[in-house]
Amino acid sequence: MAAAKRRPRPRLEEVAKLAGVSKMTVTRALNEPHKVAAATRERIARIVKRVGYTPDLTARGLTLQRTGLVGAVVPLLTNSLIAEIVQGLSDALAVHGYQLLVGASGFSARGEEAIVRAFLSRRVDAMYLTGITHTKATREMLARAGLPVVEGGNLTRRPLDMLVGYSSKDAAALVTHHLFDRGYRHLGYIGAWPRDNDRARDRRRGFAHACAAVSLPRDDSWYVDTDLALPAGAAAMATLLDRHPDVDAVFCSADALAVGAMLEAQRRGLAIPDDVAIAGFDDLDLAAQMVPPLTTLRVPRYAIGERAGAMIADRLAGRPMEAPVVDVGYTFVPRATT
Amino acid sequence: MAAAKRRPRPRLEEVAKLAGVSKMTVTRALNEPHKVAAATRERIARIVKRVGYTPDLTARGLTLQRTGLVGAVVPLLTNSLIAEIVQGLSDALAVHGYQLLVGASGFSARGEEAIVRAFLSRRVDAMYLTGITHTKATREMLARAGLPVVEGGNLTRRPLDMLVGYSSKDAAALVTHHLFDRGYRHLGYIGAWPRDNDRARDRRRGFAHACAAVSLPRDDSWYVDTDLALPAGAAAMATLLDRHPDVDAVFCSADALAVGAMLEAQRRGLAIPDDVAIAGFDDLDLAAQMVPPLTTLRVPRYAIGERAGAMIADRLAGRPMEAPVVDVGYTFVPRATT
DNA sequence: ACGGGCGATGTTACCGTTAACATCGGCGCT
DNA sequence: AGCGCCGATGTTAACGGTAACATCGCCCGT
């Protein structure tokens, strides 16, 4: 808006003067109305409305030593899985009057560290971190700050504080065993870069362990690591098919990759699952709609964010918590691609 | 983190005492290092590091009268188009040291109003709003506050302040004319609910005007309004096909809907585009990957957010702006579904 | 009639930082 | 040698609220 010759924003003092009372009475009328006489309260309310007074939460935060802000560090916003977690978090926190500050780390622990540092300077009341991989400096800063922290999306025996997640490794192993049980023996793997991404890393490990468990040796040529994006999934599928024309089933660490892989297979005239089977991970809306519908693993993505938000709100309100670590589990969803 | 018997967070004063100087010298050492003697500066730096001092941006914001926060109001976070805009915004602002506060309005002008109110209380330095549809109260609050505001995603002759967008209406008309030129005469429309969503509304209008321009009367039965989600697109396609088995082309106001529609058509054994043609809008990654590749309209989604962020940063830094209104345009991308 | 208590309101100080102005010593210039 | 200026640092007050304690009538019970 044009920087006109506007009046300065009205402050508590201005309202107080107009109402003929002290600042304290106004602040009470707004925050603890029952402590103020009805007549006074209404007079103040009228003036507040007339001058358009809005309390300054920055100043309030300074005295109360809490800002009402919660910071969320996510790898990126453009992934629908992550977006749903953030949406759940945002919704759950909004209910309790908290607001969400988001930072995108770009799948880098260093990036996360920078964002955590910035959030701490902002004096956020709590933080949500994606995953369990953090730099030493991040862990130290958080320990020193001593605020509620929820790590989301994975499990660990030593969480920083609270945690909401599920075992990517077990889930991936489950899917892999399913492929084996269905009779596939030439298994390929397409996954997101595992560096600084513990979910991707654990899915990869889950796949590897399951293969080992059924004595199916997989050398590196059966793995393709790539960006977490649909076209990258297609490109990875192309790579894998070129390397191993005999591949008969591919496990993809994310539905976005699996869909890319399916479409690449279709372009090559391969029938799914007869020529090549494909399994995904996440159960995006798209998975059930695909033709044929994609076998995948459902994770309660919105619920992860929602639960994390509720845990943060509980803790900040001093309410007792049931458990600081919540395993939200996963559900295998066999469909027609395997 | 456990609420242990931690020391209180170190303040400027503590650092000052340990360094044997005044608070002012410490704050200078941090913000205007050249004004402090090298020896003093280094001593302070050492102590800052040792005690883990982090400046309190809440307090700084109070004196400086600027918080370094920018608020973004979006309908929801789980749509990839929107997510990319937010990502662009976040990236552009991060470069200049601003942090992003996000709020989800749920495609409601009332919801937007509540979020704007909250952002103003937070004393954000600027705001990004999705679309050009706002309540009267929202417009008044923003006018009164007088901060930089960017509206994104559409065009209007009377922006609140700055704007980055493109004409949804013209773009939709362009696609519609393309369908007509390709010989299709039984055109259907699938779009997101137009209420409080001016992009959806304008796309719908663009389609309607283009049909009228070529004397192709379309009564309401040719329109299906629905949620902005892939399964909803499939369901809408089913509705449309049941209502009008003779429909030969469908324009979808978003790629997510178009993909849903394509998959529904495939499930019904309809060949695309021979039995039914489908056009989308947005050019998601998925569009080019589909089999057959989806005809759509590309909008520079990341660039909208990035540009909006840059405009906000410029304005807040007092840099002169080129133009307060930027039409980022769009590109028609004919592919194989039409 | 008087003391106690309570409801309504006011006063003071502080949250952590920075702008603005003040101070102080030394160095260069004439 | 004296003056002025400048670099380095300190002091004061303010940003806009709120906690904690103080004050002041008034009503009630005995």
XYZ file of C-alpha atoms (C1' of nucleotides) in Angstrom:
736
model
C 0.000 0.000 0.000
C 1.224 3.483 -0.727
C 3.307 4.937 2.077
C 0.892 7.800 2.668
C 0.962 10.283 5.523
C -0.838 7.801 7.730
C -1.259 8.172 11.413
C 0.943 5.869 13.416
C -0.685 2.624 14.439
C -2.817 3.169 17.537
C -1.274 1.882 20.736
C -2.677 0.775 24.010
C -1.958 4.188 25.416
C -4.062 5.962 22.816
C -7.026 3.734 23.514
C -6.554 4.269 27.234
C -6.472 8.015 26.873
C -9.622 8.077 24.770
C -11.417 5.859 27.255
C -10.185 7.878 30.202
C -8.552 4.907 31.888
C -5.049 3.526 32.299
C -3.279 1.171 29.923
C -3.688 -1.635 32.419
C -7.453 -1.409 32.305
C -7.437 -1.618 28.544
C -5.125 -4.580 28.456
C -7.355 -6.254 31.034
C -10.481 -5.495 29.104
C -8.915 -7.297 26.157
C -7.311 -10.250 27.895
C -9.304 -10.797 31.081
C -12.644 -9.105 30.449
C -14.240 -10.411 33.632
C -11.866 -8.289 35.666
C -13.232 -5.074 34.217
C -16.563 -3.404 34.922
C -19.073 -3.997 32.154
C -19.545 -0.304 31.368
C -15.816 0.320 31.119
C -15.351 -2.802 29.054
C -17.921 -1.733 26.516
C -16.576 1.787 26.263
C -13.135 0.387 25.601
C -14.445 -2.098 23.055
C -16.109 0.724 21.157
C -12.941 2.764 21.044
C -10.803 -0.223 20.086
C -13.062 -0.800 17.142
C -13.234 2.850 16.150
C -9.506 3.462 16.051
C -8.780 -0.015 14.707
C -6.485 -1.005 17.506
C -4.657 -4.312 17.152
C -2.481 -5.553 19.984
C 1.175 -5.816 19.123
C 2.112 -9.447 19.570
C 5.766 -8.552 19.262
C 5.615 -6.470 22.396
C 3.409 -8.949 24.150
C 5.861 -11.681 23.286
C 8.638 -9.725 24.877
C 6.972 -9.521 28.262
C 5.336 -12.898 28.248
C 8.484 -14.594 26.999
C 6.479 -16.534 24.491
C 5.704 -15.578 20.946
C 2.929 -17.901 19.873
C 5.067 -18.906 16.926
C 5.991 -22.446 15.993
C 8.697 -23.135 13.452
C 8.574 -26.007 10.978
C 11.603 -27.138 9.035
C 10.765 -29.146 5.935
C 12.982 -30.284 3.073
C 10.814 -28.542 0.515
C 7.222 -27.473 0.166
C 6.486 -28.753 -3.284
C 6.195 -32.392 -2.356
C 2.603 -33.311 -1.659
C 3.488 -35.708 1.119
C 5.320 -32.982 2.979
C 2.715 -30.384 2.128
C 0.055 -32.496 3.789
C 2.106 -32.798 6.941
C 2.539 -29.051 7.038
C -1.151 -28.562 6.420
C -1.988 -30.845 9.336
C 0.468 -29.011 11.533
C -0.877 -25.640 10.504
C -4.471 -26.682 11.142
C -3.761 -28.211 14.536
C -1.745 -25.235 15.700
C -4.216 -22.665 14.400
C -6.860 -24.149 16.685
C -4.735 -23.180 19.662
C -3.782 -19.765 18.348
C -0.285 -20.604 17.265
C 1.122 -19.525 13.970
C 3.433 -21.401 11.715
C 6.784 -20.241 10.468
C 8.113 -22.432 7.683
C 11.606 -22.926 6.403
C 12.784 -25.076 3.505
C 16.058 -26.873 4.091
C 16.436 -28.407 0.660
C 17.161 -31.873 2.129
C 20.309 -30.560 3.751
C 21.230 -30.881 7.407
C 23.262 -27.695 7.056
C 20.242 -25.951 5.653
C 18.201 -27.181 8.574
C 20.811 -25.880 10.965
C 20.582 -22.385 9.512
C 16.822 -22.397 9.751
C 16.829 -23.684 13.318
C 19.240 -20.919 14.248
C 16.965 -18.330 12.693
C 13.905 -19.792 14.398
C 15.618 -19.689 17.767
C 16.432 -16.041 17.267
C 12.787 -15.495 16.519
C 12.058 -17.105 19.865
C 9.600 -19.617 18.479
C 7.820 -21.469 21.267
C 8.390 -24.868 19.688
C 9.683 -26.533 16.549
C 8.793 -29.296 14.157
C 11.674 -30.942 12.350
C 11.369 -33.302 9.425
C 13.301 -36.478 10.057
C 15.881 -37.474 12.627
C 19.072 -36.404 10.882
C 20.522 -33.244 12.342
C 23.940 -31.675 12.640
C 25.713 -31.635 15.971
C 25.275 -27.882 16.135
C 21.543 -28.242 15.610
C 21.251 -30.730 18.425
C 23.299 -28.530 20.743
C 21.326 -25.410 19.975
C 18.063 -27.183 20.620
C 19.294 -28.767 23.825
C 20.452 -25.392 25.058
C 17.215 -23.680 24.123
C 15.177 -26.378 25.823
C 11.989 -25.829 23.887
C 9.504 -28.488 22.808
C 10.662 -30.173 19.623
C 8.841 -32.738 17.554
C 10.692 -34.780 14.989
C 8.396 -36.192 12.366
C 8.316 -38.887 9.735
C 10.655 -41.495 11.108
C 11.484 -43.404 14.265
C 14.602 -43.434 16.403
C 15.550 -44.733 19.787
C 17.042 -41.412 20.783
C 14.664 -38.634 19.793
C 15.612 -35.075 20.652
C 12.373 -34.721 22.546
C 9.048 -35.792 21.042
C 8.487 -37.714 17.862
C 5.693 -38.725 15.514
C 6.590 -41.186 12.825
C 6.686 -44.689 11.523
C 9.375 -47.097 10.461
C 10.331 -46.437 6.864
C 12.643 -49.394 7.037
C 10.067 -51.929 8.182
C 7.539 -50.568 5.739
C 9.931 -50.843 2.827
C 10.885 -54.354 3.854
C 7.226 -55.300 3.945
C 6.666 -54.129 0.398
C 9.802 -55.882 -0.768
C 8.703 -59.170 0.741
C 5.377 -58.748 -0.981
C 7.166 -58.467 -4.311
C 9.169 -61.576 -3.559
C 6.069 -63.479 -2.483
C 4.373 -62.555 -5.714
C 7.158 -64.378 -7.487
C 9.306 -61.511 -8.714
C 13.019 -62.202 -8.534
C 14.641 -59.397 -10.501
C 13.972 -56.528 -8.160
C 15.081 -52.983 -8.864
C 14.988 -49.989 -6.581
C 14.351 -46.321 -7.349
C 14.679 -43.886 -4.483
C 15.328 -40.314 -3.471
C 18.880 -39.335 -2.624
C 19.568 -40.818 0.806
C 22.079 -38.186 1.896
C 20.659 -36.200 4.865
C 17.281 -37.823 4.158
C 16.800 -40.553 6.703
C 13.398 -41.580 5.370
C 14.894 -42.281 1.955
C 17.902 -43.934 3.538
C 15.788 -46.233 5.685
C 13.541 -47.249 2.826
C 16.606 -48.148 0.840
C 17.917 -50.140 3.762
C 14.572 -51.835 4.286
C 14.640 -52.947 0.682
C 18.234 -54.134 0.931
C 17.664 -56.072 4.137
C 14.566 -57.744 2.773
C 16.448 -58.807 -0.342
C 19.266 -60.153 1.773
C 16.762 -61.998 3.944
C 15.550 -63.958 0.962
C 19.067 -64.428 -0.386
C 18.571 -62.177 -3.346
C 21.879 -60.420 -3.851
C 21.458 -56.882 -5.174
C 24.560 -55.033 -6.351
C 24.520 -51.257 -6.795
C 23.450 -51.506 -10.383
C 19.944 -52.396 -9.220
C 19.631 -49.135 -7.315
C 18.929 -45.761 -8.858
C 19.089 -42.700 -6.607
C 17.498 -39.563 -7.937
C 15.577 -36.363 -7.212
C 12.240 -36.657 -5.501
C 10.155 -35.669 -8.520
C 7.944 -37.340 -11.022
C 10.020 -36.777 -14.170
C 13.069 -37.985 -12.248
C 11.175 -41.186 -11.528
C 10.586 -41.662 -15.224
C 14.235 -41.022 -16.031
C 15.331 -43.423 -13.315
C 13.046 -46.089 -14.714
C 14.611 -45.582 -18.118
C 18.056 -45.979 -16.602
C 17.076 -49.122 -14.775
C 15.414 -50.707 -17.809
C 18.449 -49.950 -19.931
C 20.772 -51.456 -17.362
C 18.658 -54.473 -16.605
C 16.161 -55.300 -19.349
C 15.211 -58.343 -17.302
C 14.028 -56.377 -14.261
C 10.584 -57.702 -13.375
C 9.626 -55.538 -10.399
C 10.620 -52.112 -9.167
C 10.168 -50.696 -5.716
C 9.986 -46.915 -5.668
C 10.555 -45.049 -2.403
C 7.807 -42.556 -3.196
C 4.620 -42.581 -5.222
C 5.782 -39.616 -7.250
C 8.689 -41.730 -8.443
C 6.494 -44.782 -8.938
C 4.052 -42.890 -11.112
C 6.924 -41.541 -13.190
C 8.205 -45.090 -13.519
C 4.789 -46.430 -14.522
C 4.401 -43.828 -17.218
C 7.877 -44.550 -18.564
C 7.039 -48.238 -18.703
C 3.830 -47.451 -20.552
C 5.728 -45.338 -23.047
C 7.959 -48.299 -23.724
C 4.962 -50.465 -24.315
C 5.572 -52.561 -21.237
C 2.498 -54.010 -19.568
C 2.133 -53.471 -15.838
C 2.434 -55.762 -13.962
C 2.934 -58.500 -16.584
C 6.147 -57.151 -18.048
C 7.215 -55.195 -15.003
C 5.616 -54.725 -11.610
C 5.838 -51.450 -9.737
C 5.263 -50.605 -6.094
C 5.213 -47.178 -4.544
C 5.245 -45.576 -1.117
C 2.980 -42.859 0.392
C -0.399 -43.581 -1.189
C -0.908 -40.229 -2.815
C -4.375 -39.549 -4.222
C -2.901 -40.298 -7.591
C -1.927 -43.847 -6.672
C -5.467 -45.182 -6.457
C -6.447 -43.379 -9.649
C -3.672 -44.708 -11.834
C -4.474 -47.237 -14.509
C -3.769 -49.819 -13.257
C -4.072 -48.679 -9.615
C -0.711 -48.552 -7.880
C 0.307 -50.945 -5.128
C 1.714 -48.779 -2.387
C 2.122 -48.189 1.291
C -0.102 -45.692 2.994
C 1.312 -43.414 5.633
C -0.984 -41.117 7.609
C 0.647 -37.963 6.347
C -1.917 -35.381 7.419
C -2.211 -37.124 10.787
C 1.508 -36.851 11.388
C 1.353 -33.079 11.169
C -1.880 -32.890 13.088
C -0.600 -35.072 15.870
C 2.669 -33.182 16.056
C 0.750 -29.930 16.317
C -1.449 -31.320 19.071
C 1.562 -32.557 21.008
C 3.184 -29.166 20.767
C 0.026 -27.407 21.891
C -0.405 -29.812 24.801
C 3.108 -29.360 25.969
C 3.009 -25.590 25.698
C -0.238 -25.524 27.650
C 1.348 -27.679 30.324
C -1.138 -30.450 29.721
C 0.089 -33.935 30.557
C 1.115 -35.985 27.545
C 0.293 -39.550 26.851
C 3.570 -40.426 25.237
C 6.409 -38.397 23.814
C 6.916 -40.855 20.988
C 4.096 -41.871 18.705
C 4.384 -44.560 16.066
C 1.558 -43.812 13.669
C 2.221 -46.937 11.667
C 1.502 -47.602 8.028
C -0.816 -49.698 5.929
C 0.128 -51.853 3.006
C -2.212 -51.229 0.079
C -1.901 -53.953 -2.533
C -3.452 -52.919 -5.828
C -3.004 -53.953 -9.404
C 0.561 -52.995 -10.316
C 2.103 -55.954 -8.555
C 13.400 -30.877 25.225
C 13.043 -31.613 28.889
C 12.362 -28.527 30.947
C 15.496 -28.939 33.000
C 16.951 -26.445 35.429
C 18.575 -24.632 32.536
C 20.160 -21.258 32.832
C 18.091 -18.509 31.316
C 18.975 -17.630 27.760
C 21.994 -15.319 27.711
C 21.164 -11.707 27.008
C 23.109 -8.840 25.618
C 23.832 -7.678 29.131
C 25.460 -10.922 30.129
C 27.763 -10.825 27.151
C 28.543 -7.194 27.895
C 29.428 -7.920 31.499
C 31.700 -10.802 30.568
C 33.440 -8.671 27.967
C 33.740 -5.733 30.321
C 31.929 -3.347 28.016
C 28.447 -1.859 27.741
C 25.501 -3.433 25.963
C 25.806 -0.835 23.224
C 29.275 -1.958 22.324
C 28.123 -5.537 22.035
C 25.174 -4.669 19.858
C 27.490 -2.613 17.670
C 30.002 -5.398 17.436
C 27.239 -7.585 16.093
C 25.444 -5.170 13.811
C 28.026 -2.588 12.781
C 31.367 -4.273 13.386
C 33.391 -1.496 11.744
C 32.399 0.848 14.531
C 34.133 -1.264 17.143
C 37.863 -1.666 17.765
C 39.181 -4.927 16.389
C 40.409 -6.206 19.756
C 37.069 -5.520 21.453
C 35.185 -7.038 18.575
C 37.104 -10.284 18.769
C 36.770 -10.531 22.505
C 33.034 -10.085 22.176
C 32.817 -12.600 19.357
C 34.550 -15.178 21.512
C 32.187 -14.657 24.395
C 29.129 -14.698 22.159
C 30.195 -18.033 20.867
C 31.075 -19.402 24.265
C 27.795 -18.584 25.951
C 25.755 -19.308 22.842
C 24.202 -15.893 22.646
C 21.512 -15.394 20.011
C 20.006 -11.951 19.527
C 16.332 -11.737 20.367
C 14.610 -10.665 17.186
C 11.415 -10.053 19.089
C 13.031 -7.305 21.100
C 14.888 -5.993 18.088
C 11.653 -5.875 16.168
C 10.095 -3.803 18.883
C 12.693 -1.062 18.696
C 13.248 -1.162 14.973
C 9.541 -1.309 14.258
C 10.076 -4.034 11.736
C 10.006 -7.734 12.346
C 11.597 -9.262 9.275
C 8.494 -11.391 8.868
C 6.413 -11.652 5.721
C 2.991 -13.265 5.795
C 1.603 -15.372 2.979
C -2.052 -16.290 2.738
C -2.742 -19.263 0.495
C -5.904 -21.288 -0.002
C -4.200 -24.504 0.969
C -0.711 -25.924 0.949
C -1.373 -29.292 -0.580
C -1.841 -28.095 -4.127
C 1.411 -28.306 -6.027
C 0.732 -25.162 -7.999
C 0.340 -23.180 -4.806
C 3.183 -24.969 -3.089
C 5.534 -23.892 -5.852
C 4.491 -20.289 -5.483
C 5.148 -20.456 -1.759
C 8.489 -22.115 -2.385
C 9.472 -19.306 -4.756
C 8.367 -16.738 -2.247
C 10.229 -18.429 0.573
C 13.418 -18.694 -1.460
C 13.334 -15.097 -2.653
C 12.652 -13.744 0.814
C 15.233 -15.931 2.521
C 17.919 -14.309 0.371
C 17.090 -10.980 1.966
C 16.796 -12.341 5.484
C 13.028 -12.339 5.698
C 11.088 -15.221 7.076
C 7.802 -16.545 5.898
C 4.677 -16.944 7.960
C 2.047 -19.011 6.189
C -1.672 -19.241 6.691
C -4.191 -21.476 4.927
C -7.509 -19.834 4.178
C -9.269 -22.858 2.750
C -10.455 -20.912 -0.315
C -12.531 -18.630 1.891
C -12.396 -14.853 1.927
C -13.472 -14.937 5.569
C -10.660 -17.305 6.324
C -8.273 -14.942 4.606
C -9.597 -12.075 6.685
C -8.859 -13.899 9.936
C -5.345 -14.689 8.819
C -4.658 -11.144 7.679
C -5.838 -9.878 11.031
C -3.502 -12.253 12.825
C -0.599 -11.297 10.564
C -1.162 -7.627 11.231
C -1.033 -8.258 14.952
C 2.251 -10.032 14.377
C 3.438 -6.876 12.711
C 4.590 -8.585 9.548
C 6.525 -6.232 7.316
C 4.609 -7.216 4.183
C 2.061 -9.689 2.906
C 1.422 -11.936 -0.048
C -2.202 -12.708 -0.811
C -3.421 -15.340 -3.232
C -5.887 -13.889 -5.689
C -7.764 -10.639 -5.833
C -10.913 -11.546 -3.912
C -10.935 -10.085 -0.428
C -13.547 -9.024 2.079
C -14.186 -5.353 2.704
C -12.717 -5.705 6.174
C -9.547 -7.196 4.726
C -9.137 -4.320 2.312
C -9.726 -1.771 5.048
C -7.305 -3.362 7.467
C -4.616 -3.473 4.835
C -5.238 0.091 3.737
C -5.024 1.247 7.323
C -1.859 -0.708 8.003
C -0.226 0.648 4.889
C 2.292 -2.126 4.422
C 3.514 -3.564 1.131
C 1.062 -6.105 -0.220
C 1.424 -8.331 -3.255
C -1.585 -10.061 -4.725
C -0.638 -13.047 -6.801
C -2.087 -15.305 -9.459
C -4.529 -13.092 -11.243
C -4.887 -9.636 -12.766
C -7.124 -6.742 -11.837
C -7.342 -3.106 -12.734
C -7.526 -2.094 -9.090
C -4.874 -3.987 -7.142
C -4.523 -3.272 -3.447
C -0.905 -2.386 -3.998
C 1.401 -4.622 -6.031
C 0.458 -7.604 -8.117
C 2.063 -10.515 -9.945
C -0.224 -12.550 -12.101
C -1.635 -13.419 -15.463
C -5.078 -13.469 -17.002
C -6.819 -16.713 -16.167
C -9.714 -15.623 -18.308
C -7.680 -14.955 -21.461
C -5.711 -18.116 -20.955
C -8.832 -20.235 -20.580
C -10.347 -18.632 -23.658
C -7.214 -19.446 -25.610
C -7.403 -23.106 -24.726
C -11.102 -23.187 -25.531
C -10.543 -21.691 -28.970
C -7.886 -24.297 -29.560
C -10.408 -27.032 -28.834
C -12.884 -25.433 -31.218
C -10.248 -25.050 -33.914
C -9.374 -28.708 -33.607
C -12.943 -29.450 -34.563
C -14.468 -30.340 -31.236
C -18.023 -29.093 -30.827
C -19.318 -30.810 -27.694
C -17.255 -29.050 -25.082
C -17.516 -29.796 -21.390
C -15.942 -27.964 -18.483
C -14.571 -29.246 -15.188
C -13.392 -26.667 -12.724
C -12.728 -25.876 -9.096
C -15.480 -24.206 -7.081
C -15.497 -20.595 -8.221
C -16.752 -19.121 -4.954
C -14.066 -16.896 -3.397
C -11.626 -18.335 -5.947
C -11.189 -15.745 -8.645
C -8.733 -17.829 -10.653
C -11.290 -20.614 -10.955
C -14.045 -18.127 -11.625
C -12.106 -16.405 -14.404
C -11.140 -19.638 -16.078
C -14.782 -20.615 -16.093
C -15.679 -17.244 -17.574
C -12.936 -17.482 -20.159
C -14.322 -20.801 -21.295
C -17.882 -19.454 -21.361
C -16.947 -16.329 -23.327
C -14.959 -18.296 -25.854
C -17.875 -20.668 -26.377
C -20.219 -17.723 -26.814
C -17.791 -16.118 -29.270
C -18.052 -19.127 -31.565
C -21.805 -19.412 -31.012
C -21.609 -22.630 -29.057
C -24.327 -22.387 -26.435
C -23.373 -24.132 -23.203
C -26.027 -24.592 -20.564
C -25.093 -25.419 -16.977
C -25.224 -29.147 -17.584
C -21.907 -28.882 -19.428
C -20.182 -27.491 -16.357
C -19.062 -29.508 -13.356
C -17.732 -27.618 -10.340
C -15.782 -29.655 -7.825
C -12.966 -29.787 -5.296
C -9.490 -29.051 -6.498
C -8.172 -32.587 -6.217
C -7.329 -35.426 -8.521
C -10.003 -37.922 -7.437
C -12.565 -35.127 -7.669
C -11.497 -34.629 -11.278
C -12.145 -38.280 -11.981
C -15.546 -38.125 -10.324
C -16.423 -34.983 -12.251
C -15.460 -36.662 -15.496
C -17.741 -39.548 -14.629
C -20.585 -37.136 -13.985
C -19.995 -35.325 -17.232
C -19.783 -38.516 -19.303
C -22.990 -39.804 -17.764
C -24.771 -36.564 -18.439
C -23.427 -36.085 -21.939
C -22.158 -39.275 -23.531
C -21.543 -37.268 -26.677
C -19.037 -34.888 -25.065
C -15.973 -34.833 -27.315
C -13.641 -32.488 -25.442
C -13.262 -31.394 -21.853
C -11.448 -28.367 -20.553
C -10.236 -28.757 -16.979
C -9.323 -25.673 -14.981
C -6.357 -27.430 -13.388
C -4.001 -30.234 -14.383
C -4.873 -32.159 -11.251
C -8.460 -32.301 -12.463
C -7.398 -33.057 -16.024
C -5.295 -36.001 -14.963
C -8.165 -37.343 -12.897
C -10.393 -36.951 -15.919
C -7.903 -38.699 -18.204
C -7.631 -41.651 -15.898
C -11.403 -41.929 -15.594
C -11.683 -41.883 -19.376
C -9.064 -44.619 -19.581
C -10.947 -46.707 -17.061
C -14.004 -46.431 -19.264
C -12.005 -47.585 -22.238
C -12.227 -44.242 -23.997
C -9.341 -43.340 -26.265
C -7.760 -39.934 -25.754
C -8.102 -37.830 -27.832
C -10.070 -39.876 -30.351
C -13.095 -40.560 -28.168
C -12.658 -37.591 -25.908
C -10.084 -34.819 -25.870
C -8.848 -33.309 -22.615
C -7.038 -30.057 -21.908
C -5.616 -28.947 -18.600
C -4.211 -25.844 -16.975
C -0.963 -25.257 -15.004
C 1.492 -27.616 -16.701
C 2.414 -29.660 -13.676
C 5.361 -32.008 -14.061
C 2.845 -34.761 -14.415
C 1.236 -33.248 -17.525
C 4.184 -33.872 -19.826
C 4.660 -37.378 -18.432
C 1.126 -38.578 -18.947
C 0.396 -41.084 -21.671
C -0.601 -39.442 -23.916
C 1.029 -36.164 -22.837
C -1.511 -33.610 -21.693
C -2.291 -30.449 -23.628
C -2.205 -27.674 -21.104
C -1.353 -24.095 -20.358
C 1.867 -23.328 -18.567
C 1.952 -20.655 -15.918
C 5.251 -19.630 -14.339
C 4.253 -20.715 -10.862
C 7.614 -20.664 -9.125
C 8.380 -17.343 -10.817
C 5.225 -15.773 -9.446
C 6.335 -16.420 -5.882
C 9.913 -15.502 -6.604
C 8.949 -12.255 -8.272
C 6.524 -11.379 -5.504
C 9.260 -11.980 -2.942
C 11.681 -9.817 -4.865
C 9.147 -7.013 -5.126
C 8.516 -7.154 -1.403
C 12.226 -7.137 -0.627
C 12.816 -4.217 -2.992
C 10.044 -2.197 -1.496
C 11.092 -2.860 2.073
C 14.654 -1.882 1.225
C 13.402 1.324 -0.325
C 14.756 0.365 -3.722
C 12.902 1.865 -6.649
C 10.528 -0.530 -8.392
C 10.107 -1.039 -12.061
C 6.365 -1.594 -11.983
C 3.923 -2.410 -9.235
C 1.956 -4.709 -11.499
C 3.604 -7.558 -13.358
C 1.838 -9.712 -15.894
C 3.929 -12.856 -16.043
C 1.880 -14.263 -18.904
C 1.320 -17.853 -19.837
C 2.280 -20.304 -22.549
C -0.026 -22.618 -24.392
C 1.441 -26.107 -24.532
C -0.352 -28.247 -27.109
C 0.408 -31.910 -26.626
C -1.310 -35.117 -27.557
C -4.581 -35.135 -25.633
C -6.310 -32.703 -27.996
C -20.154 2.425 63.685
C -16.095 0.184 62.339
C -12.848 -3.291 60.338
C -12.265 -6.547 56.719
C -12.621 -7.916 52.283
C -13.380 -7.468 47.639
C -14.050 -5.468 43.111
C -12.233 -1.966 40.087
C -8.506 0.536 38.716
C -3.829 2.612 38.903
C 1.491 2.641 39.445
C 5.885 0.843 38.838
C 9.081 -1.801 36.762
C 10.695 -4.823 33.384
C 10.915 -7.876 28.968
C 15.837 -7.291 25.368
C 17.297 -4.384 22.089
C 18.742 -0.042 19.619
C 18.566 5.214 18.314
C 20.324 9.312 19.699
C 23.138 11.848 22.053
C 27.099 12.337 25.399
C 31.768 11.608 26.780
C 36.578 11.008 26.550
C 41.244 10.633 25.006
C 44.613 11.051 21.466
C 46.348 12.640 17.155
C 47.196 15.857 13.407
C 47.407 20.424 11.945
C 48.879 25.121 12.237
C 51.319 24.252 22.317
C 46.500 24.635 21.479
C 42.461 23.432 18.934
C 39.383 20.614 16.754
C 38.066 16.436 15.121
C 37.388 11.678 15.154
C 37.251 7.040 16.739
C 35.764 4.259 20.618
C 32.626 3.643 24.033
C 28.991 4.832 27.426
C 24.282 6.683 29.094
C 19.488 7.459 28.588
C 15.224 6.671 26.907
C 12.071 4.375 24.210
C 9.681 0.501 21.474
C 4.323 -1.607 23.302
C 2.870 -4.471 26.228
C 1.940 -7.065 31.041
C 3.013 -8.972 35.988
C 2.957 -7.701 40.487
C 1.770 -4.989 43.809
C -0.688 -0.718 45.506
C -4.701 2.007 46.149
C -9.361 3.297 46.808
C -14.234 3.040 47.682
C -18.009 0.570 49.030
C -20.679 -2.981 51.049
C -21.349 -6.294 54.617
C -21.275 -8.423 59.064
C -21.209 -7.906 63.941
